[in-house]
């Protein structure tokens, strides 16, 4: 049963337990790009986003092809490198993620080809744990499951959490650091 470390301030932790062998059906969102303002929206009604794969470019002549001349659809080997990592860092752990496709246009992976942003993602169940100063956060999963931290805040995000016997001066600063990587490295697996 994995557990984490003693806290010196409020910690809000969004973690999840999942079966290693669990099969989760993937969602897919495709947004046809253009020269105008276009947004790509991922949404999970339940749980949080976990990006599996993302493509900005063109891998099919059929996707986003309506009204396009054949020469704009011919190159199906068009892919911007790093799209999955970029979208993962922006969206993982959120319920909703809205990204402007402008973020992926430069550098242009294939000039003259009409492009789209296509994302395969899953909606994973999340468990939220709050631990106040001088408290311990115990994270555990059932047998056969592992912990995966998707987000952590250390400090204070609001003026209502962990306020018992705290003077007003200690609950004013709501600027919070995001030590997700630190908490994940100590708790995952």
mmCIF file of C-alpha atoms in Angstrom:
data_model
loop_
_atom_site.group_PDB
_atom_site.id
_atom_site.type_symbol
_atom_site.label_atom_id
_atom_site.label_comp_id
_atom_site.label_asym_id
_atom_site.label_seq_id
_atom_site.Cartn_x
_atom_site.Cartn_y
_atom_site.Cartn_z
ATOM 1 C CA UNK A 1 0.000 0.000 0.000
ATOM 2 C CA UNK A 2 1.917 3.108 -1.213
ATOM 3 C CA UNK A 3 1.742 6.258 0.869
ATOM 4 C CA UNK A 4 3.174 9.728 0.494
ATOM 5 C CA UNK A 5 4.927 12.315 2.587
ATOM 6 C CA UNK A 6 4.127 14.674 5.455
ATOM 7 C CA UNK A 7 2.787 18.046 4.347
ATOM 8 C CA UNK A 8 3.660 21.545 5.499
ATOM 9 C CA UNK A 9 0.745 23.290 3.802
ATOM 10 C CA UNK A 10 -2.481 22.349 2.085
ATOM 11 C CA UNK A 11 -2.115 19.776 -0.654
ATOM 12 C CA UNK A 12 -4.822 19.108 -3.165
ATOM 13 C CA UNK A 13 -4.085 15.978 -5.068
ATOM 14 C CA UNK A 14 -5.923 14.611 -8.063
ATOM 15 C CA UNK A 15 -4.824 11.031 -8.386
ATOM 16 C CA UNK A 16 -6.309 7.951 -9.838
ATOM 17 C CA UNK A 17 -6.115 4.253 -9.372
ATOM 18 C CA UNK A 18 -6.405 2.092 -12.418
ATOM 19 C CA UNK A 19 -5.918 -1.517 -13.319
ATOM 20 C CA UNK A 20 -2.725 -2.125 -15.249
ATOM 21 C CA UNK A 21 -4.535 -4.505 -17.563
ATOM 22 C CA UNK A 22 -7.720 -2.434 -17.718
ATOM 23 C CA UNK A 23 -8.947 -1.722 -21.226
ATOM 24 C CA UNK A 24 -10.374 1.780 -21.619
ATOM 25 C CA UNK A 25 -12.125 2.755 -24.818
ATOM 26 C CA UNK A 26 -10.610 5.802 -26.456
ATOM 27 C CA UNK A 27 -12.427 8.930 -27.550
ATOM 28 C CA UNK A 28 -11.406 10.732 -30.724
ATOM 29 C CA UNK A 29 -11.766 14.416 -31.556
ATOM 30 C CA UNK A 30 -10.901 15.840 -34.973
ATOM 31 C CA UNK A 31 -10.763 19.560 -35.734
ATOM 32 C CA UNK A 32 -10.291 20.736 -39.311
ATOM 33 C CA UNK A 33 -7.817 23.621 -39.374
ATOM 34 C CA UNK A 34 -7.992 26.801 -41.420
ATOM 35 C CA UNK A 35 -6.406 30.234 -41.460
ATOM 36 C CA UNK A 36 -9.098 31.512 -39.107
ATOM 37 C CA UNK A 37 -9.399 31.206 -35.343
ATOM 38 C CA UNK A 38 -10.118 27.497 -34.736
ATOM 39 C CA UNK A 39 -10.267 25.720 -31.367
ATOM 40 C CA UNK A 40 -9.855 22.044 -30.563
ATOM 41 C CA UNK A 41 -11.992 21.022 -27.574
ATOM 42 C CA UNK A 42 -11.571 17.852 -25.522
ATOM 43 C CA UNK A 43 -14.130 17.088 -22.832
ATOM 44 C CA UNK A 44 -14.773 14.388 -20.249
ATOM 45 C CA UNK A 45 -18.229 14.272 -18.692
ATOM 46 C CA UNK A 46 -16.823 11.975 -15.998
ATOM 47 C CA UNK A 47 -13.155 11.789 -15.028
ATOM 48 C CA UNK A 48 -10.174 13.577 -16.514
ATOM 49 C CA UNK A 49 -8.495 13.721 -19.919
ATOM 50 C CA UNK A 50 -5.570 11.438 -20.699
ATOM 51 C CA UNK A 51 -4.162 12.088 -24.193
ATOM 52 C CA UNK A 52 -3.039 8.870 -25.895
ATOM 53 C CA UNK A 53 -2.018 10.216 -29.302
ATOM 54 C CA UNK A 54 -2.370 13.469 -31.227
ATOM 55 C CA UNK A 55 -1.677 14.384 -34.839
ATOM 56 C CA UNK A 56 -1.445 17.818 -36.401
ATOM 57 C CA UNK A 57 -1.078 17.415 -40.135
ATOM 58 C CA UNK A 58 -2.664 14.840 -42.441
ATOM 59 C CA UNK A 59 -2.577 11.043 -42.407
ATOM 60 C CA UNK A 60 -5.742 10.409 -44.436
ATOM 61 C CA UNK A 61 -7.071 11.917 -47.645
ATOM 62 C CA UNK A 62 -10.649 11.418 -46.384
ATOM 63 C CA UNK A 63 -10.564 13.315 -43.067
ATOM 64 C CA UNK A 64 -11.488 17.021 -43.320
ATOM 65 C CA UNK A 65 -11.695 16.773 -47.102
ATOM 66 C CA UNK A 66 -15.038 18.432 -47.919
ATOM 67 C CA UNK A 67 -14.618 21.166 -50.519
ATOM 68 C CA UNK A 68 -10.837 20.830 -50.691
ATOM 69 C CA UNK A 69 -8.930 20.437 -53.969
ATOM 70 C CA UNK A 70 -7.118 17.079 -54.393
ATOM 71 C CA UNK A 71 -3.636 18.653 -54.199
ATOM 72 C CA UNK A 72 -4.364 19.816 -50.609
ATOM 73 C CA UNK A 73 -5.270 16.235 -49.607
ATOM 74 C CA UNK A 74 -2.595 14.224 -51.432
ATOM 75 C CA UNK A 75 0.195 14.358 -48.818
ATOM 76 C CA UNK A 76 -0.857 11.845 -46.156
ATOM 77 C CA UNK A 77 2.613 11.673 -44.600
ATOM 78 C CA UNK A 78 2.290 15.111 -43.002
ATOM 79 C CA UNK A 79 2.843 15.290 -39.247
ATOM 80 C CA UNK A 80 4.074 17.972 -36.856
ATOM 81 C CA UNK A 81 6.520 16.405 -34.398
ATOM 82 C CA UNK A 82 5.780 16.794 -30.680
ATOM 83 C CA UNK A 83 2.015 17.258 -31.014
ATOM 84 C CA UNK A 84 1.171 14.446 -28.578
ATOM 85 C CA UNK A 85 3.556 15.798 -25.923
ATOM 86 C CA UNK A 86 2.323 19.374 -26.386
ATOM 87 C CA UNK A 87 -1.343 18.420 -26.134
ATOM 88 C CA UNK A 88 -0.683 16.068 -23.192
ATOM 89 C CA UNK A 89 1.012 18.819 -21.186
ATOM 90 C CA UNK A 90 -1.867 21.211 -21.894
ATOM 91 C CA UNK A 91 -4.780 18.823 -21.343
ATOM 92 C CA UNK A 92 -3.947 15.795 -19.170
ATOM 93 C CA UNK A 93 -5.724 15.815 -15.826
ATOM 94 C CA UNK A 94 -8.374 18.357 -16.888
ATOM 95 C CA UNK A 95 -12.097 17.784 -17.398
ATOM 96 C CA UNK A 96 -12.189 20.181 -20.365
ATOM 97 C CA UNK A 97 -9.366 21.432 -22.543
ATOM 98 C CA UNK A 98 -9.667 24.064 -25.272
ATOM 99 C CA UNK A 99 -6.626 24.675 -27.487
ATOM 100 C CA UNK A 100 -6.290 27.091 -30.399
ATOM 101 C CA UNK A 101 -4.887 25.293 -33.454
ATOM 102 C CA UNK A 102 -2.549 28.282 -33.969
ATOM 103 C CA UNK A 103 -0.336 26.648 -31.335
ATOM 104 C CA UNK A 104 0.491 23.836 -33.789
ATOM 105 C CA UNK A 105 0.873 25.722 -37.086
ATOM 106 C CA UNK A 106 4.500 26.794 -36.695
ATOM 107 C CA UNK A 107 6.600 25.380 -38.047
ATOM 108 C CA UNK A 108 4.286 24.244 -40.847
ATOM 109 C CA UNK A 109 4.932 20.493 -41.251
ATOM 110 C CA UNK A 110 3.869 20.479 -44.930
ATOM 111 C CA UNK A 111 3.133 23.682 -46.797
ATOM 112 C CA UNK A 112 0.187 23.473 -49.187
ATOM 113 C CA UNK A 113 -1.501 20.554 -47.390
ATOM 114 C CA UNK A 114 -4.827 21.132 -45.622
ATOM 115 C CA UNK A 115 -4.275 20.009 -42.029
ATOM 116 C CA UNK A 116 -6.318 18.864 -39.057
ATOM 117 C CA UNK A 117 -5.724 18.218 -35.362
ATOM 118 C CA UNK A 118 -6.841 14.747 -34.325
ATOM 119 C CA UNK A 119 -6.615 13.510 -30.747
ATOM 120 C CA UNK A 120 -7.200 10.068 -29.272
ATOM 121 C CA UNK A 121 -7.833 10.341 -25.539
ATOM 122 C CA UNK A 122 -9.459 8.549 -22.634
ATOM 123 C CA UNK A 123 -11.473 9.859 -19.710
ATOM 124 C CA UNK A 124 -9.986 8.395 -16.552
ATOM 125 C CA UNK A 125 -11.657 8.413 -13.142
ATOM 126 C CA UNK A 126 -9.983 10.761 -10.663
ATOM 127 C CA UNK A 127 -9.846 10.691 -6.865
ATOM 128 C CA UNK A 128 -9.164 13.977 -5.079
ATOM 129 C CA UNK A 129 -7.394 14.072 -1.705
ATOM 130 C CA UNK A 130 -6.973 17.180 0.455
ATOM 131 C CA UNK A 131 -4.473 17.188 3.335
ATOM 132 C CA UNK A 132 -3.910 20.167 5.626
ATOM 133 C CA UNK A 133 -0.670 21.378 7.203
ATOM 134 C CA UNK A 134 1.001 18.829 9.492
ATOM 135 C CA UNK A 135 -1.273 16.094 8.117
ATOM 136 C CA UNK A 136 -0.480 13.004 6.124
ATOM 137 C CA UNK A 137 -1.986 12.108 2.785
ATOM 138 C CA UNK A 138 -2.416 8.359 2.441
ATOM 139 C CA UNK A 139 -2.924 7.254 -1.123
ATOM 140 C CA UNK A 140 -3.793 3.660 -1.834
ATOM 141 C CA UNK A 141 -5.432 1.516 -4.463
ATOM 142 C CA UNK A 142 -6.927 -1.927 -4.477
ATOM 143 C CA UNK A 143 -4.752 -4.948 -5.256
ATOM 144 C CA UNK A 144 -3.729 -4.997 -8.917
ATOM 145 C CA UNK A 145 -4.039 -1.225 -9.304
ATOM 146 C CA UNK A 146 -1.404 1.517 -9.278
ATOM 147 C CA UNK A 147 -1.379 5.226 -8.404
ATOM 148 C CA UNK A 148 -0.905 7.788 -11.137
ATOM 149 C CA UNK A 149 -0.788 11.459 -10.066
ATOM 150 C CA UNK A 150 -2.250 13.807 -12.674
ATOM 151 C CA UNK A 151 -2.197 17.034 -10.702
ATOM 152 C CA UNK A 152 -1.067 18.410 -7.358
ATOM 153 C CA UNK A 153 -1.256 21.843 -5.746
ATOM 154 C CA UNK A 154 0.856 22.734 -2.734
ATOM 155 C CA UNK A 155 0.046 25.920 -0.893
ATOM 156 C CA UNK A 156 -3.365 27.552 -1.047
ATOM 157 C CA UNK A 157 -5.877 27.923 -3.893
ATOM 158 C CA UNK A 158 -8.843 29.291 -1.959
ATOM 159 C CA UNK A 159 -9.768 30.872 1.374
ATOM 160 C CA UNK A 160 -11.994 28.018 2.585
ATOM 161 C CA UNK A 161 -9.881 24.828 2.510
ATOM 162 C CA UNK A 162 -7.860 23.987 5.648
ATOM 163 C CA UNK A 163 -8.930 27.089 7.589
ATOM 164 C CA UNK A 164 -9.697 25.557 11.004
ATOM 165 C CA UNK A 165 -7.913 27.580 13.740
ATOM 166 C CA UNK A 166 -5.978 29.574 11.128
ATOM 167 C CA UNK A 167 -5.699 33.353 11.520
ATOM 168 C CA UNK A 168 -7.085 35.430 8.641
ATOM 169 C CA UNK A 169 -3.543 36.471 7.652
ATOM 170 C CA UNK A 170 -2.618 32.845 6.856
ATOM 171 C CA UNK A 171 -5.467 32.283 4.407
ATOM 172 C CA UNK A 172 -5.134 35.410 2.251
ATOM 173 C CA UNK A 173 -2.479 34.271 -0.238
ATOM 174 C CA UNK A 174 -4.184 31.980 -2.736
ATOM 175 C CA UNK A 175 -1.285 31.783 -5.203
ATOM 176 C CA UNK A 176 -0.408 28.124 -5.432
ATOM 177 C CA UNK A 177 2.540 26.235 -6.855
ATOM 178 C CA UNK A 178 1.944 23.122 -8.973
ATOM 179 C CA UNK A 179 4.418 20.442 -7.892
ATOM 180 C CA UNK A 180 2.776 17.657 -9.879
ATOM 181 C CA UNK A 181 6.117 16.177 -10.969
ATOM 182 C CA UNK A 182 7.467 16.069 -7.394
ATOM 183 C CA UNK A 183 4.354 14.426 -5.959
ATOM 184 C CA UNK A 184 4.093 12.036 -8.904
ATOM 185 C CA UNK A 185 7.724 10.950 -8.538
ATOM 186 C CA UNK A 186 7.147 10.119 -4.858
ATOM 187 C CA UNK A 187 3.747 8.454 -5.222
ATOM 188 C CA UNK A 188 3.262 6.889 -8.663
ATOM 189 C CA UNK A 189 3.335 3.131 -9.058
#
